[in-house]
Coordinates of C-alpha atoms and ligand atoms in Angstrom, one line a residue:
X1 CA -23.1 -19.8 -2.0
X2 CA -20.8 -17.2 -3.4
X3 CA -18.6 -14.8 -1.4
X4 CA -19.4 -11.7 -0.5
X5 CA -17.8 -8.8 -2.0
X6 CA -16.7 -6.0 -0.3
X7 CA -18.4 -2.5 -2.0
X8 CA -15.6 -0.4 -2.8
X9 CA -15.9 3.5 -3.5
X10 CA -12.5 5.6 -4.4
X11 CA -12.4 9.2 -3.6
X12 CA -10.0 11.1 -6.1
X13 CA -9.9 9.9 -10.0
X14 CA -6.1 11.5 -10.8
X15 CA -3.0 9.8 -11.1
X16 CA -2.5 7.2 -8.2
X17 CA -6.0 6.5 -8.4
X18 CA -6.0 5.5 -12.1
X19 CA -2.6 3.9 -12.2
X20 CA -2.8 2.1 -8.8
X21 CA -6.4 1.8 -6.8
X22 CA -8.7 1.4 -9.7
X23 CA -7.1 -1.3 -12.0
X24 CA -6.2 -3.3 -9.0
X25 CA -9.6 -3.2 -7.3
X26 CA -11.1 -4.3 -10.3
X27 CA -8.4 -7.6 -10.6
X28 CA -9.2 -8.2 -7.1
X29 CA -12.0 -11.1 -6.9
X30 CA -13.2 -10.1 -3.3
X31 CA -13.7 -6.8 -4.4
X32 CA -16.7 -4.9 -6.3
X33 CA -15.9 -1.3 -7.7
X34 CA -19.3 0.6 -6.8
X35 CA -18.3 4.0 -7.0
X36 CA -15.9 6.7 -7.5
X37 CA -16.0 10.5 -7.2
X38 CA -13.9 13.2 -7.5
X39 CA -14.0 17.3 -7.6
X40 CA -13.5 17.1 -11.7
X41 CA -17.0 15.7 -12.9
X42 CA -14.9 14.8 -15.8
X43 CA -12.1 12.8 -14.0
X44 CA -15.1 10.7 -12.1
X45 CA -17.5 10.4 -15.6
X46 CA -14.0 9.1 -17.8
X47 CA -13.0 6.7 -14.5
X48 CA -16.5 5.4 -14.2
X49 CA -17.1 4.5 -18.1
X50 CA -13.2 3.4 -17.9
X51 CA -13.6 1.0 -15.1
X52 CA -17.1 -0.1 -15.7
X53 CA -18.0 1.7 -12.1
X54 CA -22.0 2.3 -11.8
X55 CA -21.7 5.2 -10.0
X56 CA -19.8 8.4 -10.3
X57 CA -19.8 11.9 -8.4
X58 CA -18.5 15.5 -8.2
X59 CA -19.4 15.4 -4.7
X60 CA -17.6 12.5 -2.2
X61 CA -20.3 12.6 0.5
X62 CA -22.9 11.7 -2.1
X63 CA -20.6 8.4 -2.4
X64 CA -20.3 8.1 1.1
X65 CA -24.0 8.0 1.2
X66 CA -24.3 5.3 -1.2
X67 CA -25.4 2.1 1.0
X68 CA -23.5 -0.6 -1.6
X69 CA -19.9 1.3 -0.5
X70 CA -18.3 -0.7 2.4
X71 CA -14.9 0.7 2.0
X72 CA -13.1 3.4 0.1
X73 CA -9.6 4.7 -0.9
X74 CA -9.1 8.1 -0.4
X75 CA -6.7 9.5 -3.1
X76 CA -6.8 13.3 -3.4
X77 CA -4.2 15.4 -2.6
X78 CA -2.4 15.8 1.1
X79 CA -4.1 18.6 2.4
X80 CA -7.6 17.0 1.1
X81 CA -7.0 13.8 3.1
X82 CA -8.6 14.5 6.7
X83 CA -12.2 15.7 5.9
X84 CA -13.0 12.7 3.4
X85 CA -11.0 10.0 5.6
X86 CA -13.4 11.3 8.7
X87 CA -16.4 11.6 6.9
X88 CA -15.9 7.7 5.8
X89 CA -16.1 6.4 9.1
X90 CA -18.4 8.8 10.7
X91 CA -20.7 7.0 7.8
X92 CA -19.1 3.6 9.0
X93 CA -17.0 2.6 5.8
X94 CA -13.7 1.0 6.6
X95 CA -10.6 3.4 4.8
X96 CA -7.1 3.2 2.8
X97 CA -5.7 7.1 3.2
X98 CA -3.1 7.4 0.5
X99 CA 0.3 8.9 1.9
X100 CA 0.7 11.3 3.9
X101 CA -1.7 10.6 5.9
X102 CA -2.2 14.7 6.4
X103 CA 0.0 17.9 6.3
X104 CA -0.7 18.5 10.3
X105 CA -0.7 16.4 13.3
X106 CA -3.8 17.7 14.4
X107 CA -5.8 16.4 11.3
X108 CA -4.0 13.1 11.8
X109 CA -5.2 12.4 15.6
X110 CA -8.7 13.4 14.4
X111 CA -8.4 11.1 11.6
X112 CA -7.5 8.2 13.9
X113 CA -9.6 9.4 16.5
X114 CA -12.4 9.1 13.6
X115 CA -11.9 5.6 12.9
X116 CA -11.6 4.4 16.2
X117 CA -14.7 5.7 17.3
X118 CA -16.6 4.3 14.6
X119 CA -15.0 1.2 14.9
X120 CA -13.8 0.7 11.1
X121 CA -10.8 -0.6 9.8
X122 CA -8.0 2.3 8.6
X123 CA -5.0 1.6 6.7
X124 CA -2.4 3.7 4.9
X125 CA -1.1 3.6 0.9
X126 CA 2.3 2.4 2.2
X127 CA 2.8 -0.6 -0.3
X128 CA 6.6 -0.8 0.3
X129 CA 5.5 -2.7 3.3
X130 CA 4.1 -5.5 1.3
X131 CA 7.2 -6.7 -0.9
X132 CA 9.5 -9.0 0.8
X133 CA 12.4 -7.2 1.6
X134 CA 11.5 -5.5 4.4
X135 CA 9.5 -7.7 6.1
X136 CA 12.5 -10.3 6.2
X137 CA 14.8 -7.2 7.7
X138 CA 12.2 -6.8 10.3
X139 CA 12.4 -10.5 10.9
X140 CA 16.4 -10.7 10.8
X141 CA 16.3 -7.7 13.5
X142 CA 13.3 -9.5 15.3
X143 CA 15.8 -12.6 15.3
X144 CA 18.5 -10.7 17.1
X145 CA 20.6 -11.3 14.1
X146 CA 22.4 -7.7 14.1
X147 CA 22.5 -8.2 18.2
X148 CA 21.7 -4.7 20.2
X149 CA 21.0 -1.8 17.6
X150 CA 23.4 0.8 17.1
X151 CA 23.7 2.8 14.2
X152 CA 21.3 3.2 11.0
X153 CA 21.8 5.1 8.0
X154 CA 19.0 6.0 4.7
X155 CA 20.1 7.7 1.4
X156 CA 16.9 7.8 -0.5
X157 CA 17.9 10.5 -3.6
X158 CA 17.1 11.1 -7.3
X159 CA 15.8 13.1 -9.9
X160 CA 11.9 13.7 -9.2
X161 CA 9.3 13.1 -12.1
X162 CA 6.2 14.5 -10.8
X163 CA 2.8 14.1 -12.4
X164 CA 1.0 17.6 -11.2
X165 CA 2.4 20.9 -10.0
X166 CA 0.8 20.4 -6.5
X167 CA 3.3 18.0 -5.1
X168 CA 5.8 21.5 -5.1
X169 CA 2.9 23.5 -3.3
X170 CA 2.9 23.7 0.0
X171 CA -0.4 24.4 0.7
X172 CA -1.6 20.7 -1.1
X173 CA 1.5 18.6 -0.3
X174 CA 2.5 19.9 3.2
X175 CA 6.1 19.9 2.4
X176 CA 8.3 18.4 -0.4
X177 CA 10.1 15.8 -0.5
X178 CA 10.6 14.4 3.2
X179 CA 6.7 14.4 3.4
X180 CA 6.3 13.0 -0.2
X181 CA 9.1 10.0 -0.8
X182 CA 10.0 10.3 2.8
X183 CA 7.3 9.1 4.2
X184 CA 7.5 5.8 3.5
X185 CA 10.8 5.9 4.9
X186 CA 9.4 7.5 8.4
X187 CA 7.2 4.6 8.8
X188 CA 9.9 1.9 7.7
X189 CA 12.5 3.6 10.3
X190 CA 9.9 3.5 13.2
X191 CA 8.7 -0.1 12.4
X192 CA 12.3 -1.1 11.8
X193 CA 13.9 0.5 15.0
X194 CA 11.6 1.7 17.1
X195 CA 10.2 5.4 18.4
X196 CA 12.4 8.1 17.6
X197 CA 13.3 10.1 21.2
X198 CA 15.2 13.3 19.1
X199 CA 15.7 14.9 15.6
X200 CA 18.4 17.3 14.4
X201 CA 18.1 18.4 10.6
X202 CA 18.6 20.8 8.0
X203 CA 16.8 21.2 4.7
X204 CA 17.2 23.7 1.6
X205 CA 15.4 24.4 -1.3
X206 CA 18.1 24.2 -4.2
X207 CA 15.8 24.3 -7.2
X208 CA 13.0 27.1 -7.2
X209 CA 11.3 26.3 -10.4
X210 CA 11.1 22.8 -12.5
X211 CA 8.7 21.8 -15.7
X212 CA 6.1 19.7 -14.7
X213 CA 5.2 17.8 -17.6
X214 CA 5.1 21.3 -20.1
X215 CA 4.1 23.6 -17.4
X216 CA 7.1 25.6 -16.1
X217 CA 6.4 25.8 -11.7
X218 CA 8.1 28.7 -10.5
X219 CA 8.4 30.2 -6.5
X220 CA 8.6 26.3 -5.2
X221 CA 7.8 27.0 -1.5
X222 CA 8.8 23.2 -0.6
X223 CA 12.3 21.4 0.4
X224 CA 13.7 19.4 -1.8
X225 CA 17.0 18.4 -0.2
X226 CA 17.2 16.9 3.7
X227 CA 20.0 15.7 5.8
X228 CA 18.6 14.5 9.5
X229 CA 20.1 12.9 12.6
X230 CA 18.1 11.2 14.8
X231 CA 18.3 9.4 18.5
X232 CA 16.2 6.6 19.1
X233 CA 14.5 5.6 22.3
X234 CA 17.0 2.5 22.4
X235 CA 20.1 4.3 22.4
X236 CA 20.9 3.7 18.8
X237 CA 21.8 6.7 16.3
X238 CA 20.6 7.1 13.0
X239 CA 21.2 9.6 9.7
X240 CA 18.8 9.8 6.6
X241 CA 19.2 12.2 3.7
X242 CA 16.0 12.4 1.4
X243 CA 16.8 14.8 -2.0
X244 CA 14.6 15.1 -5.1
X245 CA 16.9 17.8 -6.9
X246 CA 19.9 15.6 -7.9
X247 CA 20.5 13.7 -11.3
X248 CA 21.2 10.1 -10.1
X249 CA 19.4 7.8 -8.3
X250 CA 20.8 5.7 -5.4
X251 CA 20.4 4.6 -1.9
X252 CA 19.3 2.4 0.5
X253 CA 19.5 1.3 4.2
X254 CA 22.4 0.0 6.8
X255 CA 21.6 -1.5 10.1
X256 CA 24.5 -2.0 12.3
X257 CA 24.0 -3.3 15.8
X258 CA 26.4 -5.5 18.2
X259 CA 26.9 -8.6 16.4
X260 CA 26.0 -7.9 12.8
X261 CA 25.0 -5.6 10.1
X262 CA 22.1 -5.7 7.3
X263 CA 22.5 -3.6 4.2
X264 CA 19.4 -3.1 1.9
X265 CA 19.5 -2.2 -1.6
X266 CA 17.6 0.4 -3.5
X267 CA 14.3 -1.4 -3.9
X268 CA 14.7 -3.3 -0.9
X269 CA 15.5 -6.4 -3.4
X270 CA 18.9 -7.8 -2.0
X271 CA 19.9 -7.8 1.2
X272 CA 23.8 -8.3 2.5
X273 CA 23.9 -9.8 5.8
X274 CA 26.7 -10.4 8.4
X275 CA 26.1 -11.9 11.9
X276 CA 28.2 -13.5 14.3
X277 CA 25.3 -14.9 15.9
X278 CA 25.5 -17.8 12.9
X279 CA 26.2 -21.5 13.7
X280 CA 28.5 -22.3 11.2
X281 CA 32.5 -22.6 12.0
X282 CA 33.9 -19.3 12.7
X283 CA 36.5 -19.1 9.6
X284 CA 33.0 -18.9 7.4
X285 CA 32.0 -16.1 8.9
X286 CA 31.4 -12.6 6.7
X287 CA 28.9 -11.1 4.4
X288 CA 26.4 -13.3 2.8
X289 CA 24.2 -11.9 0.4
X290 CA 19.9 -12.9 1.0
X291 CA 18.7 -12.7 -2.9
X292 CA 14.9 -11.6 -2.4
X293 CA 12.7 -10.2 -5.3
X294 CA 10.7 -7.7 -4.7
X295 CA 6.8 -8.0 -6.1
X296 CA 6.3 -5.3 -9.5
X297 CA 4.9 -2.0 -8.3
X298 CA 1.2 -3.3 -9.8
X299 CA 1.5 -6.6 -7.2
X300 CA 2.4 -4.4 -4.0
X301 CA -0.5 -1.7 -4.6
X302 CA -2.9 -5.3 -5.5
X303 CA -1.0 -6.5 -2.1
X304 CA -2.0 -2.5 -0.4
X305 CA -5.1 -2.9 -1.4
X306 CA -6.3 -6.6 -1.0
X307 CA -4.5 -5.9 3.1
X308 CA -7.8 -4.1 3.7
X309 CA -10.5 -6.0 1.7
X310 CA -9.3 -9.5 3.4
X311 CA -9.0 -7.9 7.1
X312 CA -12.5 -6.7 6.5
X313 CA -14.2 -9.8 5.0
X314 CA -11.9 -12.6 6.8
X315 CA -12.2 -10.7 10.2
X316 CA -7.9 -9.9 10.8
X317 CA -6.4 -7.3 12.2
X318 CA -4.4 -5.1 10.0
X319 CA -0.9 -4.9 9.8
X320 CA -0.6 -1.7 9.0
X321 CA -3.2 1.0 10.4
X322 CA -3.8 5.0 10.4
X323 CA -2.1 5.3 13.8
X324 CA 1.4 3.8 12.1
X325 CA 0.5 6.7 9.5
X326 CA 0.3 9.0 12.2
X327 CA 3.7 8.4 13.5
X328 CA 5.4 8.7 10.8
X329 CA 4.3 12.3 10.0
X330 CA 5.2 13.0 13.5
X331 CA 8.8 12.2 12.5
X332 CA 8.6 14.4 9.7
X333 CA 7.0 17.1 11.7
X334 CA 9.7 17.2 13.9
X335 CA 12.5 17.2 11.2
X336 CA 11.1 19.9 9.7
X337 CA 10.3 21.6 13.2
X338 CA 14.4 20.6 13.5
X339 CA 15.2 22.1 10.1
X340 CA 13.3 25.4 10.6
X341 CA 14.5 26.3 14.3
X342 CA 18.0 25.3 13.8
X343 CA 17.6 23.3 17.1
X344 CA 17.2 19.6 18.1
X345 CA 13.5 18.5 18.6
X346 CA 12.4 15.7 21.3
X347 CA 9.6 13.5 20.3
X348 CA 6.8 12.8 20.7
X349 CA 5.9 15.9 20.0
X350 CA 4.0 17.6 22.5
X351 CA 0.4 18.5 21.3
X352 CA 0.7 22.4 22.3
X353 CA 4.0 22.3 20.5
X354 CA 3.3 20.4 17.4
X355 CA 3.7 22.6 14.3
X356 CA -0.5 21.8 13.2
X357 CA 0.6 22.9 9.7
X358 CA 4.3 22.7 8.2
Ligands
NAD1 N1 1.4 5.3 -2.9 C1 1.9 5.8 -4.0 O1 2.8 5.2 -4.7 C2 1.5 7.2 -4.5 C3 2.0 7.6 -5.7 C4 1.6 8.9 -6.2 C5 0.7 9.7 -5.3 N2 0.3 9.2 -4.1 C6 -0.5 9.9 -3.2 O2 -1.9 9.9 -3.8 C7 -2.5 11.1 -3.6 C8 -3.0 11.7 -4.9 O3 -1.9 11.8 -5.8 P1 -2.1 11.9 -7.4 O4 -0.8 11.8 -8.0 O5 -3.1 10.9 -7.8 O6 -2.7 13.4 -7.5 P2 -3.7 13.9 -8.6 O7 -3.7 15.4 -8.5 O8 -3.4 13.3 -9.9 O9 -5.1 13.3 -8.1 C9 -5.8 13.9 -7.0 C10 -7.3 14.0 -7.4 O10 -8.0 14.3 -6.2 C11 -9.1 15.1 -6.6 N3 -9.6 15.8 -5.4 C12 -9.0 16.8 -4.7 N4 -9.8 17.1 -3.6 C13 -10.9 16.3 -3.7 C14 -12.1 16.2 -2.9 N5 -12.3 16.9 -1.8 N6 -13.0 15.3 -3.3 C15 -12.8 14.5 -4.4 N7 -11.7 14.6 -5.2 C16 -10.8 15.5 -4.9 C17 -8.5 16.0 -7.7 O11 -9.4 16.6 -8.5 C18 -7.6 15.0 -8.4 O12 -8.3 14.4 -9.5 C19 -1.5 12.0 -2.8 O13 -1.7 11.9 -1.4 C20 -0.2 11.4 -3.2 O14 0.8 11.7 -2.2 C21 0.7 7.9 -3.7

């Protein structure tokens, strides 16, 4: 008898939907693309005929309604995130929210909230998390290879090439880019080190207007440059500066602890290790460099997406859920609670205190 095959709706036909969620939903053999809507009756008629998708809708709850969907990506901007993400579970369809999960802490807990209720599966567009870099630095650390945490430090800067003038408006995107690029980064410092306990920062917006592909975007109301200390709930110290303004591209991540150090390289591809807590004879001691290869950006969003259809139809837990989502926009609320008070910030955030909208 053959499989079943999860029904799969996506909410939002732009830019991440077309490059990433559609083509690899259809290349997935577990999956069946069933439907897809979006506000633009256009986007959703030219996605439907270009992905061979039966149905197609200017209206999402009409997909939500359709009985074939069993699961659904929601892709539209930030700020449109919440509504659709608890809408699909209140109708019992299990969810992949692209990043950020929301633009307010509030919208985030309901989300979760949502999804726990109804008892479907809720995972996050986070496909850094699925290349093999990281996960072998959260094994190292797991392996007490670096010995008690100490200090970390993140440089994640370059020149930004966005698709659509929204990501600089703060009323869609929620911020620039510490909620945009650095969100990834929020969840990878939290599931690399732990709960953040404090937050000092400082942000600036250095360029006020930028040509989006030939539309010139003026009055840019979002950061784009942000240097942050933070304190962890272990004791261990950390900076991360997150800029979208500058020419070059470079960074990465340096773990330094008791007994050893990791140092990640831009990608997460290449990883220089030193330990002391290695067998071999002292006078081989030093830097040794672990040569992984991270997965084409096509193969992590397949790897993003086929995480939810196999916890759904094999019956697994996810690795990665809404609540890890959650967290890390409480980080990034606080930095830019930090950033806009001039004053350190203690997490977790207090719910009376949390800025609901940045
Ligand atoms: N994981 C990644 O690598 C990655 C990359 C780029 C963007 N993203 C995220 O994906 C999301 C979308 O980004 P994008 O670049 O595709 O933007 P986009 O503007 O190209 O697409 C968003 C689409 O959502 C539609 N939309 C808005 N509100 C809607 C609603 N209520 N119902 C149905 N459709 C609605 C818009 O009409 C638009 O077509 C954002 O959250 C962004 O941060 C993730």
């Amino acid at each position: 008898m053959a499989e079943h095959t999860l029904g799969y709706g996506v909410i939002g036909a732009g830019g991440i939907s077309r490059f990433a969620h559609l083509p690899n939903l259809a290349r997935n053999p577990r999956a069946r693309l069933v439907a897809i809507a979006d506000i633009d009756p256009a986007k959703a008629r030219r996605a439907a005929e270009d992905f061979d998708i039966p149905y197609w809708y200017d209206d999402y709850h009409e997909l939500l309604a359709n009985p074939e969907v069993e699961a659904v990506s929601v892709t539209t901007w930030p700020a449109a995130h919440a509504e659709p993400v608890i809408a699909a579970a209140a109708a019992g369809k299990h969810v992949l929210c692209e990043k950020p999960i929301a633009t307010s802490l509030e919208d985030a807990d309901a989300m979760v909230e949502a999804a726990d209720r109804a008892g479907v599966r809720f995972t996050m567009g986070y496909q850094h998390r699925f290349g093999t870099g990281l996960p072998l630095v959260k094994q190292l650390l797991g392996e007490g290879v670096i010995g008690r945490p100490m200090g970390m430090t993140q440089v994640g800067v370059g020149p930004s090439a966005h698709g659509v003038p929204w990501f600089l408006q703060k009323q869609y995107s929620g911020g620039g880019v510490l909620i945009d690029w650095g969100i990834y980064t929020a969840h990878t410092i939290l599931w690399l080190m732990g709960p953040v306990a404090s937050v000092y920062a400082t942000s600036e917006i250095f360029r006020s207007e930028v040509m989006v592909r030939d539309q010139l975007v003026t009055g840019i109301d979002v950061e784009d440059t942000v240097m942050a200390t933070m304190r962890f709930a272990n004791g261990a110290m950390g900076s991360w500066y997150a800029a979208w303004a500058v020419a070059a591209a470079h960074g990465g991540m340096t773990l330094d602890g008791s007994d050893g150090s990791i140092i990640t390289g831009r990608d997460n591809s290449g990883l220089s290790v030193f330990s002391n807590t290695f067998s071999e004879p002292a006078h081989l001691h030093g830097w040794r460099q672990l040569k992984t290869v991270e997965p084409v950006l096509a193969d992590l969003h397949y790897r993003k997406l086929a995480h939810l259809i196999d916890s759904v139809l094999d019956d697994r837990p996810l690795q990665l859920t809404g609540a890890d989502g959650r967290d890390a926009l409480e980080l990034v609320l606080a930095i830019y609670r930090s950033a806009e008070t001039g004053r350190p910030v203690s997490l977790p955030l207090a719910r009376s205190a949390v800025p609901q909208s940045v």
